Structure formats: C-alpha cells, structure tokens
XYZ file of C-alpha atoms in Angstrom:
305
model
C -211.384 -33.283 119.294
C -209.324 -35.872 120.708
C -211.889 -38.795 120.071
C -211.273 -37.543 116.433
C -207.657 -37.450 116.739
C -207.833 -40.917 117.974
C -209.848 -42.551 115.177
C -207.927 -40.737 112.410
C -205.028 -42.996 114.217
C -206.755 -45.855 113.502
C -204.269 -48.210 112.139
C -200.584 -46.197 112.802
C -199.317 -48.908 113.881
C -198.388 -49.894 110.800
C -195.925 -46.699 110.419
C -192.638 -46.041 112.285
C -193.238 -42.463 113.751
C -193.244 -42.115 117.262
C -196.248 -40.631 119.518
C -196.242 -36.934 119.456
C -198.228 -36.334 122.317
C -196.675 -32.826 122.931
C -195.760 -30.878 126.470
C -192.568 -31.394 128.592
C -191.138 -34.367 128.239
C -190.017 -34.637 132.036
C -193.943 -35.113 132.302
C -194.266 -37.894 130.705
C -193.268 -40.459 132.845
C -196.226 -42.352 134.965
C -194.558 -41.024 138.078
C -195.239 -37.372 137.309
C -198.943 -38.826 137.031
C -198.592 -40.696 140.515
C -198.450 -38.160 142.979
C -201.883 -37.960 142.402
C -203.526 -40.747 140.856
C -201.784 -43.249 143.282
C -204.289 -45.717 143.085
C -204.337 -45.503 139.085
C -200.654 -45.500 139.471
C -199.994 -49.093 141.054
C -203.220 -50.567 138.991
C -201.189 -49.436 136.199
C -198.010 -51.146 137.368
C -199.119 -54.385 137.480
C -200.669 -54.292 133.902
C -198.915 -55.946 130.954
C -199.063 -52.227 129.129
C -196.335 -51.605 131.827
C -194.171 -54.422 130.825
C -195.105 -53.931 126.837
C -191.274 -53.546 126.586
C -189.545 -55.558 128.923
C -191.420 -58.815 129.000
C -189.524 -61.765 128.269
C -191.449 -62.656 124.664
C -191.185 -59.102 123.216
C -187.316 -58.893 124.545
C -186.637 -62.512 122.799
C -188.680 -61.245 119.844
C -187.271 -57.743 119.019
C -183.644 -59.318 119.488
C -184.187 -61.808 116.129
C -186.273 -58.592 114.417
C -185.803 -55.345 115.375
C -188.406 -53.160 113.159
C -188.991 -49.447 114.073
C -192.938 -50.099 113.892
C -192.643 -52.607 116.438
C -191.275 -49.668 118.986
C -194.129 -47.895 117.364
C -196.754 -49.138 119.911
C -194.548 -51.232 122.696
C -192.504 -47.742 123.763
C -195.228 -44.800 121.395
C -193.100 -41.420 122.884
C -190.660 -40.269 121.265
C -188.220 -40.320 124.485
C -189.233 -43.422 124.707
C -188.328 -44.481 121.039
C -184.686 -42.712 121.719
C -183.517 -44.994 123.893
C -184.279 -47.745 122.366
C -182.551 -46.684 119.517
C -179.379 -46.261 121.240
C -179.483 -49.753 122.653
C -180.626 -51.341 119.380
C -182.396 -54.447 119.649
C -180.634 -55.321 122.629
C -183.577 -54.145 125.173
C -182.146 -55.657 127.957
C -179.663 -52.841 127.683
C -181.842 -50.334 128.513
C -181.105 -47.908 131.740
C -182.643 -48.526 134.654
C -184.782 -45.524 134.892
C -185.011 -45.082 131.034
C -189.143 -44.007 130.165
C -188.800 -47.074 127.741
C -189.045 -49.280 130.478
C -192.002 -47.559 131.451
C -193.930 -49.262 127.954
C -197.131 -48.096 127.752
C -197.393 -45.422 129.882
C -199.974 -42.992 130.794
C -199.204 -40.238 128.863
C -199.652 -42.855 125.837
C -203.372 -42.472 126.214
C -204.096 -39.379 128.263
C -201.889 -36.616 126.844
C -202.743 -35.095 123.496
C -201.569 -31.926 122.265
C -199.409 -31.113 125.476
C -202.937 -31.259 127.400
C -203.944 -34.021 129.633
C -207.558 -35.950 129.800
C -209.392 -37.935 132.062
C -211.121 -41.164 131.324
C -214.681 -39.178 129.916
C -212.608 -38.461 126.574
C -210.944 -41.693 126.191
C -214.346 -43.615 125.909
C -213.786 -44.889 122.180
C -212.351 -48.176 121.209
C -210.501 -46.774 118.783
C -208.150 -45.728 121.186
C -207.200 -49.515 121.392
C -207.307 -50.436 117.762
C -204.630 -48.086 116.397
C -202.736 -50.690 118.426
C -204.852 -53.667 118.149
C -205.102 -53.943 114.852
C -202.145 -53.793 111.918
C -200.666 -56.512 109.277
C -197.285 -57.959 108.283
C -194.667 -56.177 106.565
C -191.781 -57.909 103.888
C -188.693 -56.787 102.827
C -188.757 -56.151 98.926
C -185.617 -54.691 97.093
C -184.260 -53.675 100.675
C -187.729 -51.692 101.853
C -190.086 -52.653 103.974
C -193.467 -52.920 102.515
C -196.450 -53.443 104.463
C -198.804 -56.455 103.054
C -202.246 -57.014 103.192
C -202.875 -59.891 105.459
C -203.234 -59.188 109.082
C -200.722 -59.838 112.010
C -203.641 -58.687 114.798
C -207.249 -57.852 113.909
C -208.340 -57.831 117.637
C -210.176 -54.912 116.676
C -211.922 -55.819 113.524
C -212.903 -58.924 115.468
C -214.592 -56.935 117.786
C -216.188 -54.742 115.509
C -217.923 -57.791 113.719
C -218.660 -59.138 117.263
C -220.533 -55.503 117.949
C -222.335 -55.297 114.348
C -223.735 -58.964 115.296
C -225.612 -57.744 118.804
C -222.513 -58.281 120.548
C -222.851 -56.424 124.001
C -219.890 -54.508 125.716
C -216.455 -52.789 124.523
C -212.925 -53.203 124.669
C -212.999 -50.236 127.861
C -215.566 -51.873 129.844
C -214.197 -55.553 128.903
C -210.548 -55.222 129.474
C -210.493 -52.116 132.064
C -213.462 -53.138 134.554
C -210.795 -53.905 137.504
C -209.260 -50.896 136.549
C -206.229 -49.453 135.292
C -204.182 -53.452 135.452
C -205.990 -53.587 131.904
C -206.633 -57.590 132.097
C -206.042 -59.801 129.152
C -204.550 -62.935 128.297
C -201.867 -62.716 130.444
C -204.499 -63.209 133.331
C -205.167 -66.757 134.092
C -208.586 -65.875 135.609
C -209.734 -63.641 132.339
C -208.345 -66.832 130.290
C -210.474 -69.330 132.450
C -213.790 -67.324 132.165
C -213.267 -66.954 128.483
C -213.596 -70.322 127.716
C -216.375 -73.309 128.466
C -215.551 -76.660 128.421
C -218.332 -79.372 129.000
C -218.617 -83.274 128.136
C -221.371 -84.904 126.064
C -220.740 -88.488 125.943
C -217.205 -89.343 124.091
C -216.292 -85.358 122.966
C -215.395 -82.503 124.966
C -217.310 -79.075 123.618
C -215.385 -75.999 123.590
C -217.359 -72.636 123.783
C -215.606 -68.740 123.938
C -217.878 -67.034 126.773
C -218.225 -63.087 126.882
C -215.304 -62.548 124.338
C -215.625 -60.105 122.105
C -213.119 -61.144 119.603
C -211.654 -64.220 118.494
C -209.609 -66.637 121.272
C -207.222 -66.772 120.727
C -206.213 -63.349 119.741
C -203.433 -61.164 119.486
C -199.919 -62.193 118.246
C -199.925 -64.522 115.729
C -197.897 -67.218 117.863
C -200.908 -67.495 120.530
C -202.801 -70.827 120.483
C -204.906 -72.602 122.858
C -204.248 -76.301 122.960
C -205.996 -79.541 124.054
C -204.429 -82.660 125.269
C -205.299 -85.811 126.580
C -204.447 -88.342 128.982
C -204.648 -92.113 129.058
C -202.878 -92.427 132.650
C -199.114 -92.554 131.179
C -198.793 -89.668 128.534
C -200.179 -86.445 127.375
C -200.958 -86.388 123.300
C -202.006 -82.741 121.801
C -205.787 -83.606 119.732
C -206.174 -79.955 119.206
C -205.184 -75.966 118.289
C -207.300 -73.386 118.186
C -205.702 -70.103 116.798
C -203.642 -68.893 113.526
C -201.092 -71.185 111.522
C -198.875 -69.179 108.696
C -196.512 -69.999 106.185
C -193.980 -68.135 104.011
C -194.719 -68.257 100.219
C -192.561 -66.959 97.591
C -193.822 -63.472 96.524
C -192.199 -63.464 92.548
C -189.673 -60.546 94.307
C -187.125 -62.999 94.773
C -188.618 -63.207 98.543
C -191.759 -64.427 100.714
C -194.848 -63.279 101.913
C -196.637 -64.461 104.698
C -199.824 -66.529 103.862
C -202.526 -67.872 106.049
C -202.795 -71.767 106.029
C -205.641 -72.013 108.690
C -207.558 -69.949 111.709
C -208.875 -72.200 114.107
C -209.660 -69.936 116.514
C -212.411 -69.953 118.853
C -215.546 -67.655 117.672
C -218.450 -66.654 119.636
C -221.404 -68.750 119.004
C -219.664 -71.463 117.513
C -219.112 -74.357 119.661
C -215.859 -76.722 118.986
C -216.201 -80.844 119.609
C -212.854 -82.607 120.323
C -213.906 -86.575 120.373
C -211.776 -88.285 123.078
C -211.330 -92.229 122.820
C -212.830 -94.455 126.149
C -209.208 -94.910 127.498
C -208.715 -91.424 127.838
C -209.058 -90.546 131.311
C -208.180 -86.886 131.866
C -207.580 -83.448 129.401
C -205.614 -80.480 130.025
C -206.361 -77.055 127.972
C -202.850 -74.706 127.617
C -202.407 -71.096 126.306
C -199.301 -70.571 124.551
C -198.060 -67.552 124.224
C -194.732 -67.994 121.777
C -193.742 -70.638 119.202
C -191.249 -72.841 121.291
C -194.243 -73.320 123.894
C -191.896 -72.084 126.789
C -194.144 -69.515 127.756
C -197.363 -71.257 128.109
C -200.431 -71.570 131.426
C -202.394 -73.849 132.384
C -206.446 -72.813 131.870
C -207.820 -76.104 132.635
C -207.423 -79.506 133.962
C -209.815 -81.969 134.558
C -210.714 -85.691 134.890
C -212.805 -87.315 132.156
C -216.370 -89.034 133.147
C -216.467 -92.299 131.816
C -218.091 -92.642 128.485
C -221.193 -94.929 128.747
C-alpha cells in the first residue's frame, strides 16, 4: 500500500500542500528516530536532505522567491511548513530547534499513515521522483500557474536511462554509503561521474555510471571547462541547462529553454584545446553568480604532437 501511495505522489511537488504523514507530531523529529537507529541517525546528519532548508543556496534563493511549493519538498510536514510560514522567507529566522531545520527528515520517507516502515517498503524510485521531478510555475493575472517545461526531470532522466539497459536505481545509486544520501554536493560522487581523457589537441568528456543527465538538478547547475596558457584561465565550455524569459501574450513571461548541454550517457563531448594551452580545470557550479562552485578536476595538458 505505501509503494502505491508513493507513486500516486508522483509529481506533488508541483502543489503547495504539506506532507500528511499522520501520528504525533512530537514524533516526527529525526531524534525521536535516533535513540534507536543511531547509526542511521548521524549518516542522516551529514546528508544534504538534512540541510534541504538551511543551506546557503536555498536560504539566498527562497529570500528573492518565496513560493509555498518550494517548502513543499525542502521542509514536506506540516510542522515543518508552520514555521516557516511564520518567519516568511526570511529562513535564517527560524528557531533553533524548529523541525524545519531538520529539512528532510526521516519521517519524510518512513512514516505513512501515522505508521512507520523500514527500508523493504521504500524500495521504489518513485519515492524520489515526487521530488525529483516538477516544472516552472508563472504568475498570470496574480495566480500562479504551473507551465509545461521542466525545472528538474532527474527522474524522467533516469527512467529513459533504465528503458535503454541502464543498470541500477536512484536507492542503490545515491544511498549505497548509506543514509548521507550522496549527490552532487560530494566531490568524490562528482569526480567518479565524469571521465576526462586527451586524444591529441581535444579533451573528451564522458558521464560514467550516471543514471541521469550531469549535470542535473536545479536549473542553475553547470559543469564548466577552462583552460590555461600559463597566465590566465578562459571558460571553452558548459555543459548543463541555459533559459530565457519570453513574453507569454499575458502581459508576462514564460520560461523557455535556449539550450541543454548536458552530459548524457553514451555520448562523449570533445573540447579542442589550442598547442599553447598547457593545463584545464573542470568546475561544478552550483548557483548563477558562480560563488558556490568545486573543483572536480585539474590537470596538466600533454603536449600536442
């Protein structure tokens, strides 16, 4: 029953209701889950589902738009979507021991219907798409309207990665390690995601065991290359999703999508690099202004010839 509960969820996201997960509510904070799942517990705590509200891009971003559907899957209980209400989009004015801060917690994925369940019932991807997966929204005549065009399609990426022989799941990908649920916030999941390798004068770029696109995720993400000729670093390429605002004929815009350069699987990328070049650097970005940004790789170049 809950598997079906979970795939008829496919796709909230894109409402404003909160998680009604049922029981007490002093029960739903990951320390009632603690006492005896310790070693879930501080996997858990180190995971960027724990931060899914307090992390410095979501914070930034919720400040300039603060959209109930957003709170929909950063803080999903109802508790949870309370307090941010009373704080507005100021999140940084959350209590201390508000369950908000708690993000993604585990009552988010193991409590349905007041009744709690181990990890044998929560073996469908789904579980991850009604989050994964949901498109803009635009304001016309003073409602919000959801459009068409997708803001994340993690999971329909993956889904056309599986119905192409792809091997694996989103579970046995992302949740191997445990409960820390590694992504791209994980320099060493970034680093074994990607293949870089030199034939002659161009660098080939290859995703490796990724089951989706890569970049993927929020719509600001991109994975940059640069060179070096000794004095300066120049960006030759972007891999990810570039947008644009387009008038919509409702005396608005809509969001349109100009390009996706974003890494697939099985289909290699060739940056050319000129003979003075004499290193590259590959960067993730994680937010527009490139403040929030990692290094993935850095290498010298072998001379061409």
């Amino acid at each position: 029953m809950l598997l079906l509960l979970l795939a008829a969820n496919l796709g909230f996201s894109a409402g404003v209701e909160p998680l009604d997960i049922g029981g007490p509510a002093a029960e739903h904070s990951a320390s009632s889950c603690g006492s005896c799942h310790e070693a879930e517990l501080a996997e858990w705590s180190k995971s960027r589902h724990r931060r899914s509200v307090t992390n410095r891009i979501f914070v930034a971003g919720y400040a300039v738009e603060s959209e109930a559907r957003c709170i929909r899957c950063h803080a999903p209980l109802p508790e949870q979507g309370a307090e941010v209400a009373r704080v507005r989009h100021d999140l940084t004015a959350l209590p201390t021991k508000a369950l908000a801060r708690e993000g993604v917690t585990c009552a988010t994925c193991h409590v349905r219907d007041g009744e709690a369940h181990g990890n044998d019932a929560l073996q469908s991807d789904a579980l991850c798409g009604s989050c994964h997966e949901f498109t803009f929204h635009e304001k016309q005549r003073g409602r919000l309207v959801l459009t068409d065009l997708p803001i994340q399609s993690t999971f329909s990426e993956w889904r056309s990665y599986a119905a192409a022989g792809g091997e694996g799941s989103c579970i046995s990908c992302h949740m191997k390690n445990g409960h820390d649920i590694r992504g791209a916030h994980d320099v060493s999941t970034l680093r074994a995601a990607l293949r870089i390798t030199q034939h002659h004068d161009a660098l080939v770029f290859e995703s490796v065991g990724v089951g989706h696109d890569f970049p993927t995720g929020d719509v600001f993400r991109h994975v940059t290359v640069e060179l070096s000729d000794g004095r300066e670093w120049r960006e030759v390429a972007r891999f990810g999703r570039r947008y644009a605002p387009a008038p919509n004929g409702d005396g608005g815009y809509s969001m349109v999508l100009e390009a996706n350069t974003a890494l697939r699987v099985g289909e290699p990328r060739v940056v050319p690099f000129a003979a003075t070049d004499q290193a590259y650097r590959v960067r993730y970005r994680y937010n527009r202004e490139g403040t929030e940004r990692v290094d993935i790789a850095v290498a010298r170049l072998r001379p061409v010839g």
